[in-house]
Coordinates of C-alpha atoms in Angstrom, one line a residue:
M1 CA -1.0 21.6 -0.1
S2 CA 2.8 20.1 0.2
T3 CA 5.1 22.3 1.5
T4 CA 8.4 20.5 1.7
T5 CA 9.6 17.8 -0.9
Q6 CA 8.3 15.1 1.4
G7 CA 4.8 15.6 1.1
S8 CA 2.8 15.6 4.0
V9 CA -1.0 13.8 5.7
D10 CA -3.7 16.6 6.1
Y11 CA -5.9 15.8 9.0
L12 CA -9.4 17.6 9.7
A13 CA -12.1 16.2 11.8
R14 CA -15.6 17.2 11.6
D15 CA -19.5 16.1 11.6
G16 CA -18.3 12.7 12.7
R17 CA -15.5 12.0 10.2
A18 CA -11.7 12.6 10.1
Y19 CA -10.7 13.0 6.4
V20 CA -7.2 12.1 6.3
T21 CA -5.7 13.0 3.0
L22 CA -2.1 11.8 1.1
N23 CA -0.9 15.3 0.0
R24 CA 2.2 15.1 -2.3
P25 CA 0.3 15.2 -5.7
E26 CA 3.6 15.7 -8.0
K27 CA 4.8 12.6 -6.8
R28 CA 0.9 10.6 -7.2
N29 CA 1.2 10.7 -3.2
A30 CA 4.1 8.0 -3.7
M31 CA 5.2 8.0 0.2
S32 CA 7.9 9.2 2.0
Q33 CA 8.9 7.8 5.7
T34 CA 7.5 11.8 6.7
M35 CA 4.2 10.4 5.2
W36 CA 3.9 6.9 7.2
E37 CA 4.7 8.8 10.7
Q38 CA 2.1 11.2 10.0
L39 CA -0.3 8.8 8.6
M40 CA 0.0 7.1 12.0
L41 CA -0.6 9.6 13.8
A42 CA -3.6 10.8 12.2
Y43 CA -5.1 7.4 13.0
D44 CA -4.2 7.9 16.9
K45 CA -6.0 11.5 16.6
A46 CA -8.8 10.1 14.8
E47 CA -8.6 7.0 17.8
D48 CA -8.8 9.6 20.3
D49 CA -11.7 11.8 19.1
D50 CA -14.9 10.5 20.4
D51 CA -16.5 12.8 18.3
V52 CA -15.1 10.8 14.8
R53 CA -16.9 7.2 13.8
V54 CA -15.3 6.8 10.5
V55 CA -12.0 7.8 8.6
V56 CA -12.5 8.9 4.9
L57 CA -8.8 8.5 3.3
R58 CA -8.0 9.8 0.2
G59 CA -5.3 11.1 -1.9
A60 CA -4.8 15.4 -3.0
G61 CA -4.4 15.4 -6.6
D62 CA -5.3 12.8 -9.8
D63 CA -3.9 10.0 -7.6
F64 CA -4.9 8.3 -4.2
C65 CA -0.8 6.7 -3.9
A66 CA 1.6 5.1 -6.5
G67 CA 3.1 3.3 -3.5
H68 CA 6.4 3.8 -1.2
D69 CA 8.2 6.9 -2.8
L70 CA 10.9 4.0 -5.0
A71 CA 14.0 6.7 -3.9
E72 CA 13.8 6.0 -0.5
V73 CA 13.0 2.0 -1.1
G74 CA 16.3 0.0 -0.7
N75 CA 17.8 2.5 1.5
Q76 CA 15.1 2.0 5.1
Y77 CA 17.5 -0.5 6.3
G78 CA 19.7 1.6 7.0
D79 CA 24.1 1.1 6.5
G80 CA 25.5 -2.0 7.4
G81 CA 28.6 -0.6 8.5
T82 CA 31.8 -2.0 6.8
D83 CA 34.3 -4.9 7.8
E84 CA 37.6 -5.2 9.2
H85 CA 39.7 -4.9 5.8
G86 CA 37.1 -1.8 5.9
R87 CA 34.6 -3.1 3.0
K88 CA 31.2 -1.9 3.2
R89 CA 28.3 -4.9 4.5
R90 CA 24.7 -5.6 4.0
P91 CA 22.5 -4.5 6.6
S92 CA 21.9 -7.8 8.3
Q93 CA 19.2 -9.5 8.5
R94 CA 17.7 -8.2 12.0
A95 CA 17.3 -4.4 10.4
R96 CA 15.9 -5.4 7.6
L97 CA 12.8 -7.5 10.0
Q98 CA 12.7 -5.0 12.1
Y99 CA 12.3 -2.3 9.3
D100 CA 9.3 -4.3 8.3
K101 CA 7.9 -5.2 10.7
H102 CA 7.3 -1.7 11.4
Y103 CA 6.2 -1.2 7.9
I104 CA 3.7 -3.8 8.3
E105 CA 2.2 -2.0 11.2
R106 CA 1.2 0.5 9.9
F107 CA -1.6 -1.4 7.3
Q108 CA -2.0 -3.6 10.9
R109 CA -3.2 -0.1 12.3
I110 CA -5.8 1.2 9.7
F111 CA -7.0 -3.1 9.4
T112 CA -7.3 -3.3 13.1
F113 CA -8.8 0.1 14.0
L114 CA -11.5 0.0 15.7
K115 CA -13.3 3.0 13.5
P116 CA -14.1 1.5 10.0
S117 CA -12.3 3.6 7.1
V118 CA -13.4 4.2 3.5
A119 CA -10.7 4.9 1.2
L120 CA -12.4 7.4 -1.9
V121 CA -9.7 5.7 -4.8
R122 CA -9.1 8.0 -7.7
G123 CA -6.1 7.4 -10.9
Y124 CA -3.3 5.1 -9.2
C125 CA -3.4 3.1 -6.4
L126 CA -0.2 0.9 -6.4
G127 CA 1.9 -1.3 -4.0
G128 CA 1.9 0.5 -0.8
G129 CA -1.2 2.6 -1.7
L130 CA -2.8 -0.5 -2.6
Y131 CA -2.5 -2.6 0.9
M132 CA -3.7 1.0 2.7
A133 CA -6.9 0.6 0.3
E134 CA -7.1 -3.4 1.1
S135 CA -6.8 -2.2 4.9
C136 CA -10.0 0.1 4.5
D137 CA -13.0 -1.7 5.6
L138 CA -14.8 0.5 2.5
V139 CA -13.4 1.1 -1.1
I140 CA -15.1 3.3 -3.3
A141 CA -13.4 3.5 -6.8
A142 CA -13.7 6.4 -9.8
D143 CA -13.7 4.9 -12.7
N144 CA -10.2 6.1 -13.6
A145 CA -8.7 3.7 -11.0
R146 CA -5.5 1.6 -11.8
M147 CA -4.8 -0.8 -9.1
G148 CA -2.2 -3.5 -8.6
H149 CA 1.6 -4.1 -7.3
P150 CA 3.8 -3.4 -9.7
E151 CA 6.9 -3.6 -7.1
Q152 CA 6.6 -7.1 -7.5
K153 CA 8.6 -6.8 -10.9
L154 CA 11.6 -5.6 -8.3
G155 CA 12.6 -9.2 -7.1
L156 CA 9.6 -10.0 -5.0
S157 CA 7.3 -12.2 -6.6
G158 CA 4.5 -12.8 -4.4
A159 CA 6.3 -12.1 -0.9
A160 CA 3.7 -9.4 -0.2
Y161 CA 1.9 -8.3 2.8
L162 CA -0.9 -8.7 2.7
D163 CA -0.9 -11.7 0.5
A164 CA -3.7 -13.7 3.2
W165 CA -6.1 -10.7 2.7
E166 CA -6.0 -11.1 -1.3
I167 CA -6.0 -14.8 -1.4
M168 CA -9.4 -14.7 0.6
T169 CA -10.8 -12.0 -1.1
L170 CA -9.8 -12.6 -4.7
G171 CA -9.3 -16.0 -5.0
A172 CA -5.6 -17.7 -4.8
R173 CA -5.8 -18.1 -8.5
K174 CA -6.3 -14.4 -9.0
A175 CA -4.2 -13.5 -5.6
R176 CA -1.9 -14.9 -7.8
E177 CA -2.3 -13.4 -10.5
L178 CA -2.5 -10.1 -9.3
L179 CA 0.9 -10.4 -7.5
L180 CA 2.9 -13.4 -9.5
L181 CA 2.3 -11.0 -12.7
A182 CA 2.5 -7.3 -10.9
E183 CA -0.7 -7.0 -12.8
V184 CA -2.9 -3.6 -12.7
W185 CA -5.9 -3.8 -12.3
D186 CA -8.5 -0.6 -14.5
A187 CA -11.6 -0.5 -11.8
Q188 CA -14.1 -2.4 -13.3
E189 CA -11.5 -5.3 -13.1
A190 CA -10.9 -4.3 -9.3
R191 CA -14.5 -4.4 -8.8
A192 CA -15.1 -8.0 -10.7
N193 CA -12.2 -9.7 -9.0
G194 CA -13.7 -7.6 -5.2
L195 CA -10.6 -5.4 -4.9
V196 CA -13.3 -2.5 -4.3
N197 CA -16.8 -2.4 -3.4
K198 CA -17.7 0.5 -5.8
V199 CA -16.9 2.3 -8.8
V200 CA -18.5 5.6 -9.7
P201 CA -17.7 8.4 -12.5
L202 CA -14.5 10.3 -11.4
A203 CA -17.2 13.4 -10.7
D204 CA -18.9 11.8 -8.1
L205 CA -16.6 10.1 -6.3
E206 CA -16.3 12.3 -3.0
A207 CA -20.0 12.3 -3.2
Q208 CA -20.5 9.0 -2.7
G209 CA -17.8 9.1 -0.4
E210 CA -20.1 11.2 1.7
A211 CA -22.6 9.0 1.3
W212 CA -21.3 6.7 2.6
A213 CA -19.8 8.1 6.2
E214 CA -23.2 9.6 6.7
R215 CA -24.2 6.5 6.7
I216 CA -21.8 5.6 8.9
V217 CA -21.9 8.7 11.5
R218 CA -25.4 7.5 12.4
L219 CA -24.8 4.0 14.0
P220 CA -24.2 4.1 17.4
R221 CA -20.4 4.4 18.6
D222 CA -20.9 1.7 20.4
G223 CA -21.9 -0.4 18.1
I224 CA -19.8 0.7 15.5
A225 CA -16.6 0.1 17.8
L226 CA -18.3 -3.8 18.9
G227 CA -18.8 -4.6 15.0
K228 CA -15.2 -3.9 14.2
A229 CA -13.9 -5.7 16.8
A230 CA -15.7 -8.8 16.0
T231 CA -14.9 -8.6 12.4
N232 CA -10.9 -8.3 13.8
M233 CA -11.9 -11.7 15.6
A234 CA -12.9 -13.3 12.7
M235 CA -10.6 -12.6 10.4
Q236 CA -8.3 -13.4 13.0
A237 CA -10.2 -16.8 13.6
L238 CA -9.4 -17.4 9.7
G239 CA -6.3 -16.5 9.8
V240 CA -6.0 -13.3 7.7
T241 CA -4.1 -12.1 10.5
S242 CA -1.3 -14.3 10.5
Q243 CA 0.1 -11.9 8.1
F244 CA 0.5 -9.6 10.0
A245 CA 3.6 -11.7 11.4
Y246 CA 4.8 -13.9 8.7
G247 CA 4.8 -10.8 6.0
P248 CA 7.7 -9.1 7.4
V249 CA 9.8 -12.3 7.3
F250 CA 9.0 -12.9 3.9
H251 CA 9.4 -9.5 2.5
T252 CA 13.0 -9.0 4.7
L253 CA 14.3 -12.4 2.7
A254 CA 13.0 -11.0 -0.2
T255 CA 15.0 -7.9 -0.3
N256 CA 18.2 -10.1 0.4
M257 CA 17.9 -12.6 -2.9
R258 CA 21.1 -12.8 -5.3
W259 CA 20.7 -11.8 -8.5
E260 CA 22.1 -13.7 -11.2
P261 CA 23.0 -12.6 -14.2
G262 CA 20.1 -11.8 -17.2
E263 CA 18.1 -10.5 -14.5
F264 CA 17.0 -7.1 -13.7
N265 CA 18.5 -5.5 -10.7
F266 CA 16.3 -2.6 -10.1
M267 CA 18.1 -1.2 -6.8
K268 CA 22.1 -1.8 -9.2
E269 CA 19.9 0.0 -12.4
R270 CA 18.7 2.9 -9.8
S271 CA 22.2 3.9 -8.7
V272 CA 23.8 3.9 -11.8
S273 CA 20.5 5.5 -13.9
G274 CA 18.2 6.4 -11.2
V275 CA 14.5 6.4 -10.1
R276 CA 13.0 7.3 -13.1
A277 CA 15.3 5.8 -16.0
S278 CA 15.4 2.6 -14.1
T279 CA 11.6 1.9 -13.9
H280 CA 10.9 2.1 -17.8
Q281 CA 13.9 -0.2 -18.2
R282 CA 12.5 -2.2 -15.4
E283 CA 8.6 -1.7 -17.4
A284 CA 10.4 -2.8 -20.7
F285 CA 11.7 -5.9 -19.0
Y286 CA 9.2 -7.0 -18.2
A287 CA 6.6 -6.2 -21.1
T288 CA 4.9 -8.7 -23.1
P289 CA 7.0 -9.5 -25.8
V290 CA 5.0 -9.0 -29.1
R291 CA 4.9 -12.5 -30.8
Q292 CA 5.2 -12.6 -35.1
E293 CA 2.5 -14.8 -36.6
G294 CA 3.4 -18.6 -37.0
E295 CA 5.3 -18.0 -33.9

């Protein structure tokens, strides 16, 4: 279990598998900076261990991952310092771009990893958690899975890190629906639109993951690596991996936008009301209004 409020990413290798577990269940495995760093170290370990042929990525507790810890969002770009009058300055575009580039490289690491990753998704799989699942080769979802991009309501409105992959996978219309409306889909809708490979009862999720992992580990090591390399080359030829270049640019711009009167500014509200209250305010602001009969 987690030993700090920052959570952990736990690693266990056995029988040709590397089990990578996001371990912060009290926060629905929302990713702290510490956890992101540990996730990359886990993939380094899996890469260096020749006996590992597949990574099984999962979340502790009832959820896969609720995304990036909202308490850290907006603070990750650092302090912009002060001007000559002692007034606080906003972080520079170069500081934002540097962070966003480093951030998306984490998903790129999973996406292009030369050993397959299988994500086992239960409960919430949102925002950065969904990017993690999308970066994996295979995704098995429990029937209680909820997958989507509610973080788009922070003002991004389509400035997504993996939108090329989503357009290719879902089709342009459904990808825009998922992002522009900040949709959260249940397991069956996620399966129907190609976000996951298979939906199973919650009680069967781990067993199904084991069954697929066993089929992969029986493949020859060289065949696994060459097959993934060929997939990466195909993704590059299709232009999908270009998202790792333009994704940080658009995210940097989207996080430095101007808010007009009447628009919901999550960062401003969070500073006043805190994360929990401002999250509820955000959902209420974007909730679909109930139309009266005759309207």
